[in-house]
């Protein structure tokens, strides 16, 4: 990956995030390595849930138990806890899909052969943010169109002159900053994680194969740090899926609130 035309080492760059297109080049359906990873992981998630739920039993099999644990985690600890049973059930399919798609796509950053998180390019975070944003808007407008925008832009209890200051801030915060931060939080965490792993393992490659003397010892150090950060990246992958889903739920909860 990091060998130039002369057989020497070259440092990784941001071009790692924009691999060459190898199918349907020059069309809107162009597929590069990241898109292929997304297709593979989407199929993997669908197959996993299909296999885990196709023959539901009163005494669950190991696969059914694993799938039920995952589904119950989102249902109980996120949807119902924050939205209640009624609204939690309404928005559970969206929240479950968001959580497991992000989780699966984040994990590809540590899967050998993939080596990059499918969520570390802005397209996917933007799409998921759009889904979260539409869900949040739908929840508020469906419940009370006038009340939703009034509560979002005109917080109750303030002296009316302050609304000239507060309303633009609330407009920016609710309809611009929320989706922007959702996108950037997921994107930048996975980009940084990928770059750290690439740099550490690239340094290991360089020190072991091209270093001399004490430099090989440095390679052992970067290898250890690389393995440690791989474990840390697993934690980040889970945490980012959880945080994105929780924030989506919070925004829906605020949209459904009578006053906020």
Backbone as CSV, one residue per row, in Angstrom:
resi,resn,N_x,N_y,N_z,CA_x,CA_y,CA_z,C_x,C_y,C_z
1,UNK,0.809,-1.206,0.000,0.000,0.000,0.000,0.846,1.262,0.000
2,UNK,1.997,1.199,0.675,2.822,2.383,0.831,4.165,2.223,0.129
3,UNK,4.182,1.521,-0.999,5.404,1.322,-1.770,5.285,2.095,-3.073
4,UNK,6.315,2.903,-3.401,6.262,3.696,-4.622,6.771,2.882,-5.805
5,UNK,6.874,3.529,-6.970,7.259,2.829,-8.195,8.667,2.267,-8.134
6,UNK,9.525,2.840,-7.287,10.908,2.376,-7.176,11.095,1.330,-6.078
7,UNK,9.999,0.911,-5.472,10.085,-0.087,-4.424,10.356,0.467,-3.052
8,UNK,10.407,1.790,-2.907,10.656,2.423,-1.621,9.374,2.780,-0.906
9,UNK,9.530,3.165,0.353,8.379,3.514,1.185,7.932,4.935,0.893
10,UNK,6.628,5.163,0.869,6.114,6.530,0.805,5.028,6.687,1.854
11,UNK,4.916,7.877,2.390,3.973,8.121,3.473,2.544,8.130,2.951
12,UNK,1.578,7.726,3.784,0.166,7.759,3.377,-0.332,9.191,3.275
13,UNK,-1.406,9.376,2.523,-1.974,10.714,2.334,-3.481,10.626,2.354
14,UNK,-4.133,11.799,2.229,-5.596,11.834,2.217,-6.175,11.170,0.978
15,UNK,-5.344,10.878,-0.017,-5.837,10.169,-1.201,-6.339,8.776,-0.845
16,UNK,-5.929,8.289,0.344,-6.437,6.999,0.817,-7.966,7.008,0.892
17,UNK,-8.548,8.186,1.120,-9.992,8.295,1.276,-10.716,8.412,-0.069
18,UNK,-9.976,8.489,-1.157,-10.588,8.647,-2.479,-9.967,7.638,-3.438
19,UNK,-10.211,6.347,-3.205,-9.616,5.314,-4.062,-10.158,5.397,-5.482
20,UNK,-9.409,4.819,-6.397,-9.793,4.862,-7.800,-11.081,4.077,-8.052
21,UNK,-11.870,4.584,-8.982,-13.107,3.913,-9.399,-12.743,2.719,-10.278
22,UNK,-13.356,1.570,-10.021,-13.042,0.396,-10.837,-14.272,-0.187,-11.526
23,UNK,-15.467,0.351,-11.263,-16.675,-0.086,-11.959,-17.532,1.124,-12.321
24,UNK,-18.052,1.143,-13.540,-18.973,2.189,-13.999,-18.356,3.589,-13.911
25,UNK,-17.091,3.687,-14.233,-16.402,4.985,-14.169,-17.058,5.987,-15.107
26,UNK,-17.160,7.234,-14.645,-17.739,8.290,-15.454,-19.245,8.340,-15.443
27,UNK,-19.877,7.511,-14.600,-21.340,7.502,-14.490,-21.734,7.814,-13.046
28,UNK,-23.006,8.158,-12.825,-23.456,8.378,-11.437,-23.386,7.129,-10.577
29,UNK,-23.152,5.949,-11.206,-23.122,4.687,-10.467,-21.702,4.164,-10.278
30,UNK,-20.723,5.063,-10.361,-19.324,4.664,-10.204,-19.095,4.024,-8.838
31,UNK,-18.321,2.951,-8.832,-18.065,2.200,-7.603,-16.565,2.140,-7.361
32,UNK,-16.155,2.609,-6.193,-14.770,2.451,-5.781,-14.718,1.491,-4.591
33,UNK,-13.562,1.371,-3.959,-13.408,0.403,-2.878,-14.329,0.711,-1.703
34,UNK,-14.496,1.972,-1.374,-15.344,2.335,-0.234,-16.802,1.998,-0.519
35,UNK,-17.254,2.292,-1.738,-18.631,1.946,-2.089,-18.843,0.437,-2.055
36,UNK,-17.850,-0.314,-2.522,-17.959,-1.771,-2.488,-18.049,-2.271,-1.053
37,UNK,-17.248,-1.678,-0.148,-17.309,-2.042,1.266,-18.700,-1.759,1.825
38,UNK,-19.279,-0.627,1.446,-20.622,-0.286,1.934,-21.646,-1.305,1.456
39,UNK,-21.555,-1.713,0.198,-22.480,-2.728,-0.309,-22.324,-4.041,0.466
40,UNK,-21.084,-4.452,0.680,-20.825,-5.714,1.365,-21.372,-5.681,2.789
41,UNK,-21.120,-4.588,3.503,-21.555,-4.512,4.896,-23.074,-4.365,5.008
42,UNK,-23.697,-3.682,4.057,-25.163,-3.592,4.061,-25.775,-4.973,3.885
43,UNK,-25.241,-5.733,2.943,-25.724,-7.102,2.730,-25.473,-7.945,3.978
44,UNK,-24.301,-7.756,4.603,-23.962,-8.533,5.805,-24.942,-8.249,6.938
45,UNK,-25.310,-6.979,7.137,-26.252,-6.622,8.200,-27.626,-7.230,7.920
46,UNK,-28.082,-7.112,6.673,-29.391,-7.664,6.309,-29.405,-9.176,6.510
47,UNK,-28.363,-9.853,6.052,-28.296,-11.314,6.187,-28.246,-11.717,7.658
48,UNK,-27.471,-10.963,8.465,-27.363,-11.289,9.889,-28.729,-11.243,10.574
49,UNK,-29.500,-10.177,10.314,-30.809,-10.058,10.950,-31.802,-11.060,10.367
50,UNK,-31.667,-11.364,9.088,-32.551,-12.364,8.485,-32.308,-13.741,9.090
51,UNK,-31.036,-14.110,9.223,-30.714,-15.413,9.803,-31.122,-15.484,11.272
52,UNK,-30.995,-14.347,11.969,-31.310,-14.342,13.389,-32.786,-14.302,13.710
53,UNK,-33.620,-13.962,12.728,-35.055,-13.809,13.006,-35.949,-14.679,12.122
54,UNK,-35.375,-15.491,11.245,-36.232,-16.230,10.305,-36.978,-17.372,10.992
55,UNK,-36.384,-17.962,12.024,-37.059,-19.048,12.754,-37.068,-18.699,14.243
56,UNK,-37.948,-17.779,14.606,-38.011,-17.337,15.994,-38.535,-18.467,16.880
57,UNK,-37.852,-18.692,18.007,-38.229,-19.759,18.926,-38.432,-19.191,20.325
58,UNK,-39.288,-19.890,21.097,-39.493,-19.479,22.480,-38.191,-19.594,23.265
59,UNK,-37.451,-20.686,23.023,-36.098,-20.828,23.574,-35.139,-20.479,22.441
60,UNK,-34.572,-19.286,22.459,-33.833,-18.809,21.292,-32.516,-19.547,21.077
61,UNK,-32.147,-19.636,19.806,-30.825,-20.158,19.464,-29.777,-19.100,19.782
62,UNK,-28.508,-19.461,19.612,-27.439,-18.511,19.910,-27.513,-17.297,18.991
63,UNK,-27.780,-17.533,17.706,-27.881,-16.422,16.768,-29.075,-15.532,17.061
64,UNK,-30.215,-16.157,17.376,-31.406,-15.379,17.720,-31.171,-14.559,18.982
65,UNK,-30.497,-15.137,19.970,-30.225,-14.414,21.209,-29.352,-13.197,20.951
66,UNK,-28.345,-13.338,20.086,-27.451,-12.227,19.777,-28.202,-11.095,19.095
67,UNK,-29.041,-11.444,18.110,-29.822,-10.429,17.403,-30.817,-9.757,18.343
68,UNK,-31.486,-10.543,19.188,-32.449,-9.964,20.128,-31.771,-9.025,21.121
69,UNK,-30.573,-9.362,21.558,-29.838,-8.480,22.466,-29.561,-7.130,21.813
70,UNK,-29.138,-7.178,20.540,-28.874,-5.935,19.822,-30.128,-5.105,19.630
71,UNK,-31.206,-5.746,19.222,-32.463,-5.030,19.006,-33.020,-4.473,20.312
72,UNK,-32.927,-5.268,21.376,-33.434,-4.806,22.675,-32.601,-3.647,23.219
73,UNK,-31.318,-3.640,22.911,-30.479,-2.538,23.371,-30.992,-1.209,22.816
74,UNK,-31.274,-1.168,21.516,-31.780,0.059,20.909,-33.202,0.346,21.387
75,UNK,-34.035,-0.682,21.448,-35.439,-0.481,21.815,-35.581,0.008,23.253
76,UNK,-34.941,-0.685,24.191,-35.128,-0.385,25.609,-34.289,0.798,26.055
77,UNK,-33.001,0.776,25.724,-32.073,1.759,26.286,-32.046,3.092,25.545
78,UNK,-32.569,3.113,24.327,-32.577,4.373,23.583,-34.000,4.820,23.279
79,UNK,-34.724,4.023,22.487,-36.036,4.464,21.997,-37.052,4.625,23.135
80,UNK,-37.308,3.561,23.876,-38.355,3.623,24.908,-37.933,4.481,26.089
81,UNK,-36.672,4.437,26.451,-36.219,5.221,27.600,-36.340,6.718,27.350
82,UNK,-36.126,7.149,26.106,-36.117,8.577,25.814,-37.424,9.075,25.207
83,UNK,-38.144,8.201,24.503,-39.362,8.621,23.818,-40.626,8.021,24.422
84,UNK,-40.473,7.050,25.305,-41.641,6.349,25.816,-42.018,5.189,24.897
85,UNK,-42.902,4.345,25.339,-43.240,3.139,24.580,-43.952,3.460,23.264
86,UNK,-44.871,4.430,23.281,-45.655,4.714,22.075,-44.774,5.346,20.999
87,UNK,-44.152,6.479,21.313,-43.306,7.149,20.327,-42.038,6.348,20.046
88,UNK,-41.558,5.623,21.055,-40.394,4.779,20.825,-40.661,3.720,19.781
89,UNK,-41.846,3.130,19.827,-42.220,2.119,18.835,-42.338,2.739,17.451
90,UNK,-42.844,3.973,17.361,-42.997,4.641,16.067,-41.659,4.845,15.363
91,UNK,-40.673,5.276,16.124,-39.393,5.636,15.521,-38.323,4.553,15.669
92,UNK,-38.697,3.409,16.231,-37.730,2.338,16.444,-37.086,1.832,15.152
93,UNK,-37.823,1.609,14.056,-37.157,1.131,12.833,-36.048,2.063,12.346
94,UNK,-36.285,3.372,12.390,-35.271,4.330,11.947,-34.075,4.306,12.882
95,UNK,-34.320,4.330,14.190,-33.225,4.362,15.156,-32.403,3.079,15.092
96,UNK,-33.072,1.937,14.936,-32.360,0.666,14.843,-31.499,0.612,13.587
97,UNK,-32.059,1.059,12.472,-31.306,1.060,11.213,-30.081,1.964,11.309
98,UNK,-30.260,3.157,11.869,-29.138,4.084,12.010,-28.042,3.467,12.865
99,UNK,-28.411,2.895,14.003,-27.416,2.356,14.927,-26.598,1.242,14.275
100,UNK,-27.258,0.276,13.673,-26.531,-0.888,13.175,-25.796,-0.610,11.862
101,UNK,-26.306,0.303,11.050,-25.569,0.677,9.843,-24.282,1.401,10.219
102,UNK,-24.361,2.348,11.146,-23.149,3.062,11.573,-22.176,2.095,12.227
103,UNK,-22.686,1.220,13.071,-21.821,0.264,13.761,-21.089,-0.630,12.765
104,UNK,-21.818,-1.169,11.805,-21.196,-2.052,10.812,-20.195,-1.301,9.952
105,UNK,-20.558,-0.103,9.510,-19.669,0.665,8.637,-18.442,1.181,9.380
106,UNK,-18.579,1.464,10.675,-17.417,1.888,11.457,-16.418,0.755,11.641
107,UNK,-16.922,-0.465,11.818,-16.042,-1.596,12.098,-15.157,-1.971,10.909
108,UNK,-15.526,-1.552,9.709,-14.696,-1.912,8.554,-13.312,-1.273,8.623
109,UNK,-13.141,-0.274,9.483,-11.828,0.341,9.624,-10.797,-0.573,10.249
110,UNK,-11.237,-1.633,10.930,-10.301,-2.547,11.584,-10.396,-3.962,11.023
111,UNK,-11.179,-4.153,9.963,-11.292,-5.474,9.337,-10.204,-5.609,8.285
112,UNK,-9.322,-6.594,8.406,-8.267,-6.773,7.397,-8.851,-6.923,5.996
113,UNK,-8.235,-6.236,5.051,-8.722,-6.247,3.676,-9.607,-5.067,3.356
114,UNK,-10.333,-4.568,4.341,-11.123,-3.347,4.170,-10.278,-2.136,4.582
115,UNK,-9.850,-2.142,5.845,-8.858,-1.169,6.344,-9.281,0.290,6.261
116,UNK,-10.551,0.551,6.105,-11.029,1.933,6.146,-12.503,1.907,6.548
117,UNK,-12.870,2.791,7.447,-14.269,2.858,7.866,-15.120,3.395,6.718
118,UNK,-16.194,2.689,6.413,-17.063,3.118,5.322,-17.791,4.407,5.650
119,UNK,-17.739,4.828,6.909,-18.364,6.084,7.332,-17.370,7.237,7.396
120,UNK,-16.129,7.020,6.933,-15.101,8.055,7.031,-15.021,8.940,5.788
121,UNK,-15.967,8.783,4.882,-16.122,9.691,3.737,-17.485,10.345,3.877
122,UNK,-17.588,11.622,3.567,-18.707,12.453,4.015,-20.074,12.019,3.493
123,UNK,-20.125,11.266,2.405,-21.416,10.908,1.818,-22.340,10.188,2.777
124,UNK,-21.827,9.150,3.444,-22.671,8.386,4.365,-23.120,9.206,5.568
125,UNK,-22.212,9.919,6.271,-22.692,10.769,7.369,-23.746,11.781,6.926
126,UNK,-23.616,12.318,5.721,-24.618,13.261,5.222,-25.971,12.589,5.032
127,UNK,-25.969,11.398,4.462,-27.231,10.679,4.239,-27.899,10.348,5.565
128,UNK,-27.124,9.855,6.523,-27.695,9.510,7.825,-28.189,10.747,8.560
129,UNK,-27.470,11.849,8.427,-27.927,13.102,9.025,-29.226,13.564,8.383
130,UNK,-29.341,13.405,7.070,-30.582,13.777,6.389,-31.752,12.947,6.909
131,UNK,-31.516,11.650,7.129,-32.569,10.786,7.684,-32.961,11.261,9.080
132,UNK,-31.958,11.560,9.911,-32.228,12.045,11.264,-32.971,13.374,11.230
133,UNK,-32.569,14.260,10.329,-33.173,15.593,10.223,-34.629,15.491,9.769
134,UNK,-34.881,14.663,8.763,-36.254,14.488,8.275,-37.127,13.875,9.370
135,UNK,-36.574,12.931,10.120,-37.334,12.302,11.213,-37.685,13.325,12.280
136,UNK,-36.733,14.148,12.621,-36.949,15.198,13.626,-38.010,16.200,13.153
137,UNK,-37.920,16.638,11.904,-38.894,17.583,11.355,-40.272,16.936,11.252
138,UNK,-40.306,15.701,10.788,-41.581,14.988,10.659,-42.276,14.857,12.012
139,UNK,-41.497,14.499,13.037,-42.083,14.314,14.366,-42.732,15.591,14.866
140,UNK,-42.023,16.722,14.727,-42.552,17.982,15.229,-43.718,18.511,14.419
141,UNK,-43.597,18.450,13.086,-44.648,19.003,12.223,-45.921,18.167,12.317
142,UNK,-45.759,16.836,12.392,-46.952,15.976,12.473,-47.712,16.199,13.770
143,UNK,-46.989,16.414,14.861,-47.664,16.591,16.146,-48.342,17.953,16.238
144,UNK,-47.620,19.013,15.913,-48.186,20.364,16.035,-47.343,21.310,15.182
145,UNK,-47.717,21.532,13.914,-46.891,22.352,13.020,-46.574,23.729,13.585
146,UNK,-47.591,24.427,14.050,-47.360,25.776,14.568,-46.585,25.715,15.880
147,UNK,-46.985,24.829,16.765,-46.312,24.707,18.047,-44.866,24.286,17.906
148,UNK,-44.572,23.432,16.928,-43.198,22.971,16.714,-42.271,24.133,16.393
149,UNK,-42.662,24.941,15.405,-41.800,26.066,15.017,-41.797,27.157,16.091
150,UNK,-42.929,27.333,16.772,-42.963,28.331,17.846,-42.014,27.946,18.975
151,UNK,-42.059,26.686,19.391,-41.180,26.239,20.466,-39.716,26.241,20.050
152,UNK,-39.466,25.935,18.760,-38.091,25.889,18.272,-37.479,27.281,18.163
153,UNK,-38.282,28.267,17.753,-37.744,29.594,17.459,-38.078,30.637,18.515
154,UNK,-39.142,30.393,19.288,-39.583,31.383,20.280,-39.710,30.719,21.643
155,UNK,-38.606,30.465,22.325,-38.683,29.826,23.642,-39.577,30.619,24.582
156,UNK,-40.501,29.966,25.266,-41.444,30.697,26.129,-40.753,31.293,27.350
157,UNK,-41.361,32.386,27.856,-40.906,32.965,29.105,-39.895,34.084,28.987
158,UNK,-39.543,34.478,27.775,-38.555,35.546,27.605,-39.251,36.880,27.356
159,UNK,-38.675,37.992,27.804,-39.195,39.314,27.422,-39.130,39.465,25.902
160,UNK,-40.171,40.036,25.302,-40.263,40.029,23.842,-39.087,40.698,23.146
161,UNK,-38.417,41.737,23.692,-37.279,42.295,22.949,-36.135,41.294,22.750
162,UNK,-36.023,40.325,23.672,-34.930,39.354,23.559,-35.111,38.398,22.382
163,UNK,-36.339,38.287,21.887,-36.555,37.398,20.756,-35.804,37.860,19.506
164,UNK,-35.502,39.137,19.387,-34.726,39.621,18.244,-33.294,39.052,18.272
165,UNK,-32.847,38.667,19.462,-31.526,38.060,19.592,-31.624,36.540,19.618
166,UNK,-32.589,36.030,20.395,-32.687,34.590,20.630,-33.166,33.835,19.392
167,UNK,-34.145,34.382,18.678,-34.725,33.663,17.542,-33.705,33.348,16.451
168,UNK,-32.871,34.303,16.010,-31.843,33.929,15.019,-30.878,32.863,15.536
169,UNK,-30.540,32.940,16.831,-29.651,31.929,17.401,-30.311,30.562,17.392
170,UNK,-31.586,30.511,17.795,-32.317,29.237,17.793,-32.493,28.700,16.379
171,UNK,-32.736,29.592,15.422,-32.865,29.168,14.028,-31.580,28.518,13.542
172,UNK,-30.455,29.162,13.825,-29.152,28.625,13.422,-28.851,27.327,14.156
173,UNK,-29.130,27.304,15.447,-28.815,26.124,16.252,-29.642,24.911,15.842
174,UNK,-30.946,25.112,15.670,-31.846,23.994,15.420,-31.751,23.458,13.999
175,UNK,-31.677,24.347,13.022,-31.802,23.917,11.629,-30.495,23.905,10.850
176,UNK,-29.404,24.367,11.443,-28.110,24.358,10.754,-27.061,23.625,11.579
177,UNK,-26.885,24.052,12.824,-25.804,23.489,13.633,-26.067,22.033,13.991
178,UNK,-27.310,21.685,14.305,-27.613,20.288,14.652,-27.209,19.318,13.549
179,UNK,-27.698,19.497,12.315,-27.279,18.551,11.274,-25.790,18.622,10.960
180,UNK,-25.205,19.827,11.036,-23.773,19.960,10.754,-22.942,19.198,11.779
181,UNK,-23.296,19.337,13.059,-22.522,18.649,14.099,-22.720,17.142,14.054
182,UNK,-23.920,16.690,13.711,-24.138,15.250,13.555,-23.215,14.685,12.481
183,UNK,-23.152,15.374,11.357,-22.315,14.916,10.251,-20.846,14.933,10.629
184,UNK,-20.376,16.055,11.137,-18.947,16.221,11.398,-18.464,15.337,12.539
185,UNK,-19.312,15.120,13.549,-18.897,14.292,14.693,-18.573,12.876,14.232
186,UNK,-19.467,12.296,13.440,-19.234,10.942,12.947,-18.069,10.907,11.970
187,UNK,-18.072,11.832,11.025,-17.044,11.841,9.983,-15.645,11.995,10.567
188,UNK,-15.441,13.023,11.391,-14.093,13.352,11.845,-13.548,12.303,12.810
189,UNK,-14.403,11.724,13.643,-13.909,10.673,14.534,-13.397,9.474,13.753
190,UNK,-14.084,9.098,12.699,-13.648,7.940,11.932,-12.449,8.284,11.039
191,UNK,-12.372,9.507,10.529,-11.206,9.923,9.747,-9.958,9.920,10.621
192,UNK,-10.058,10.512,11.799,-8.900,10.580,12.698,-8.456,9.182,13.107
193,UNK,-9.414,8.317,13.429,-9.060,6.955,13.804,-8.342,6.229,12.686
194,UNK,-8.839,6.383,11.466,-8.201,5.734,10.318,-6.783,6.253,10.111
195,UNK,-6.602,7.571,10.178,-5.274,8.150,9.971,-4.287,7.682,11.036
196,UNK,-4.745,7.601,12.296,-3.859,7.127,13.365,-3.392,5.696,13.096
197,UNK,-4.318,4.820,12.731,-3.952,3.435,12.476,-3.036,3.327,11.254
198,UNK,-3.347,4.089,10.205,-2.518,4.049,9.005,-1.099,4.511,9.318
199,UNK,-0.978,5.609,10.042,0.347,6.150,10.357,1.146,5.195,11.244
200,UNK,0.499,4.598,12.239,1.208,3.692,13.141,1.675,2.431,12.426
201,UNK,0.802,1.822,11.632,1.202,0.598,10.952,2.122,0.886,9.767
202,UNK,1.975,2.066,9.154,2.922,2.445,8.102,4.310,2.674,8.696
203,UNK,4.357,3.299,9.877,5.643,3.490,10.554,6.262,2.147,10.923
204,UNK,5.423,1.199,11.378,5.923,-0.140,11.695,6.537,-0.793,10.462
205,UNK,5.850,-0.689,9.352,6.348,-1.212,8.079,7.701,-0.597,7.733
206,UNK,7.802,0.703,7.871,9.041,1.410,7.519,10.189,1.012,8.445
207,UNK,9.933,1.027,9.760,11.009,0.739,10.711,11.506,-0.695,10.589
208,UNK,10.605,-1.651,10.406,11.007,-3.051,10.325,11.747,-3.370,9.026
209,UNK,11.258,-2.830,7.908,11.800,-3.224,6.608,12.924,-2.324,6.120
210,UNK,12.928,-1.067,6.511,13.936,-0.150,5.989,14.801,0.474,7.071
211,UNK,14.397,0.296,8.332,15.185,0.859,9.423,16.383,-0.009,9.748
212,UNK,17.349,0.566,10.458,18.557,-0.160,10.851,18.801,0.070,12.336
213,UNK,19.331,-0.956,12.992,19.700,-0.812,14.386,18.523,-0.527,15.292
214,UNK,18.665,0.561,16.061,17.644,0.889,17.067,16.298,1.243,16.438
215,UNK,16.294,1.587,15.114,15.041,1.945,14.458,14.076,0.763,14.407
216,UNK,14.634,-0.454,14.362,13.744,-1.622,14.381,13.016,-1.728,15.719
217,UNK,13.676,-1.282,16.792,13.022,-1.263,18.092,11.856,-0.278,18.088
218,UNK,12.031,0.864,17.379,10.931,1.806,17.242,9.751,1.164,16.532
219,UNK,10.049,0.273,15.596,8.984,-0.447,14.901,8.166,-1.299,15.842
220,UNK,8.838,-1.916,16.814,8.104,-2.699,17.813,7.180,-1.793,18.624
221,UNK,7.664,-0.590,18.943,6.843,0.355,19.693,5.623,0.803,18.910
222,UNK,5.813,1.143,17.634,4.661,1.585,16.831,3.694,0.440,16.591
223,UNK,4.197,-0.795,16.540,3.308,-1.948,16.386,2.415,-2.106,17.615
224,UNK,3.017,-1.980,18.806,2.238,-2.086,20.039,1.189,-0.980,20.098
225,UNK,1.603,0.267,19.788,0.644,1.370,19.799,-0.461,1.145,18.769
226,UNK,-0.095,0.585,17.616,-1.095,0.302,16.597,-2.131,-0.692,17.069
227,UNK,-1.684,-1.743,17.767,-2.619,-2.739,18.294,-3.509,-2.140,19.383
228,UNK,-2.905,-1.291,20.240,-3.694,-0.638,21.285,-4.752,0.277,20.675
229,UNK,-4.355,1.062,19.663,-5.314,1.963,19.037,-6.360,1.206,18.223
230,UNK,-6.036,0.000,17.775,-7.053,-0.826,17.117,-8.157,-1.181,18.105
231,UNK,-7.767,-1.567,19.332,-8.764,-1.844,20.369,-9.556,-0.580,20.710
232,UNK,-8.861,0.544,20.760,-9.538,1.810,21.045,-10.510,2.160,19.924
233,UNK,-10.143,1.822,18.685,-11.014,2.112,17.548,-12.297,1.298,17.610
234,UNK,-12.241,0.099,18.183,-13.453,-0.689,18.391,-14.404,0.058,19.325
235,UNK,-13.844,0.598,20.412,-14.653,1.379,21.351,-15.247,2.608,20.666
236,UNK,-14.437,3.296,19.864,-14.920,4.490,19.160,-16.027,4.126,18.178
237,UNK,-15.882,2.999,17.487,-16.896,2.564,16.516,-18.251,2.370,17.194
238,UNK,-18.241,1.706,18.351,-19.491,1.478,19.092,-20.023,2.796,19.644
239,UNK,-19.125,3.594,20.210,-19.539,4.844,20.847,-20.150,5.811,19.833
240,UNK,-19.572,5.905,18.643,-20.104,6.824,17.640,-21.473,6.384,17.137
241,UNK,-21.684,5.082,16.993,-23.014,4.593,16.613,-24.031,4.929,17.695
242,UNK,-23.634,4.756,18.945,-24.522,5.049,20.068,-24.823,6.548,20.158
243,UNK,-23.781,7.377,20.071,-23.967,8.827,20.203,-24.847,9.371,19.084
244,UNK,-24.610,8.952,17.845,-25.417,9.436,16.716,-26.879,9.052,16.920
245,UNK,-27.128,7.816,17.345,-28.503,7.361,17.544,-29.163,8.093,18.702
246,UNK,-28.431,8.287,19.782,-28.982,8.997,20.943,-29.303,10.445,20.585
247,UNK,-28.403,11.118,19.872,-28.664,12.511,19.493,-29.874,12.612,18.570
248,UNK,-30.003,11.671,17.649,-31.191,11.649,16.793,-32.449,11.513,17.641
249,UNK,-32.393,10.632,18.630,-33.535,10.431,19.520,-33.828,11.683,20.338
250,UNK,-32.789,12.343,20.818,-32.962,13.581,21.589,-33.653,14.645,20.744
251,UNK,-33.223,14.792,19.488,-33.841,15.799,18.623,-35.310,15.476,18.356
252,UNK,-35.617,14.187,18.181,-37.018,13.788,18.013,-37.802,14.074,19.285
253,UNK,-37.192,13.783,20.425,-37.842,14.046,21.711,-38.144,15.527,21.887
254,UNK,-37.195,16.396,21.513,-37.424,17.836,21.608,-38.535,18.279,20.659
255,UNK,-38.597,17.678,19.496,-39.647,18.038,18.532,-41.026,17.632,19.048
256,UNK,-41.091,16.560,19.823,-42.369,16.078,20.335,-42.781,16.759,21.633
257,UNK,-41.840,17.451,22.272,-42.145,18.101,23.557,-43.132,19.225,23.381
258,UNK,-43.981,19.414,24.368,-44.955,20.500,24.315,-44.237,21.856,24.369
259,UNK,-43.263,21.965,25.261,-42.453,23.160,25.373,-41.032,22.729,25.678
260,UNK,-40.050,23.481,25.119,-38.657,23.194,25.423,-37.849,24.459,25.260
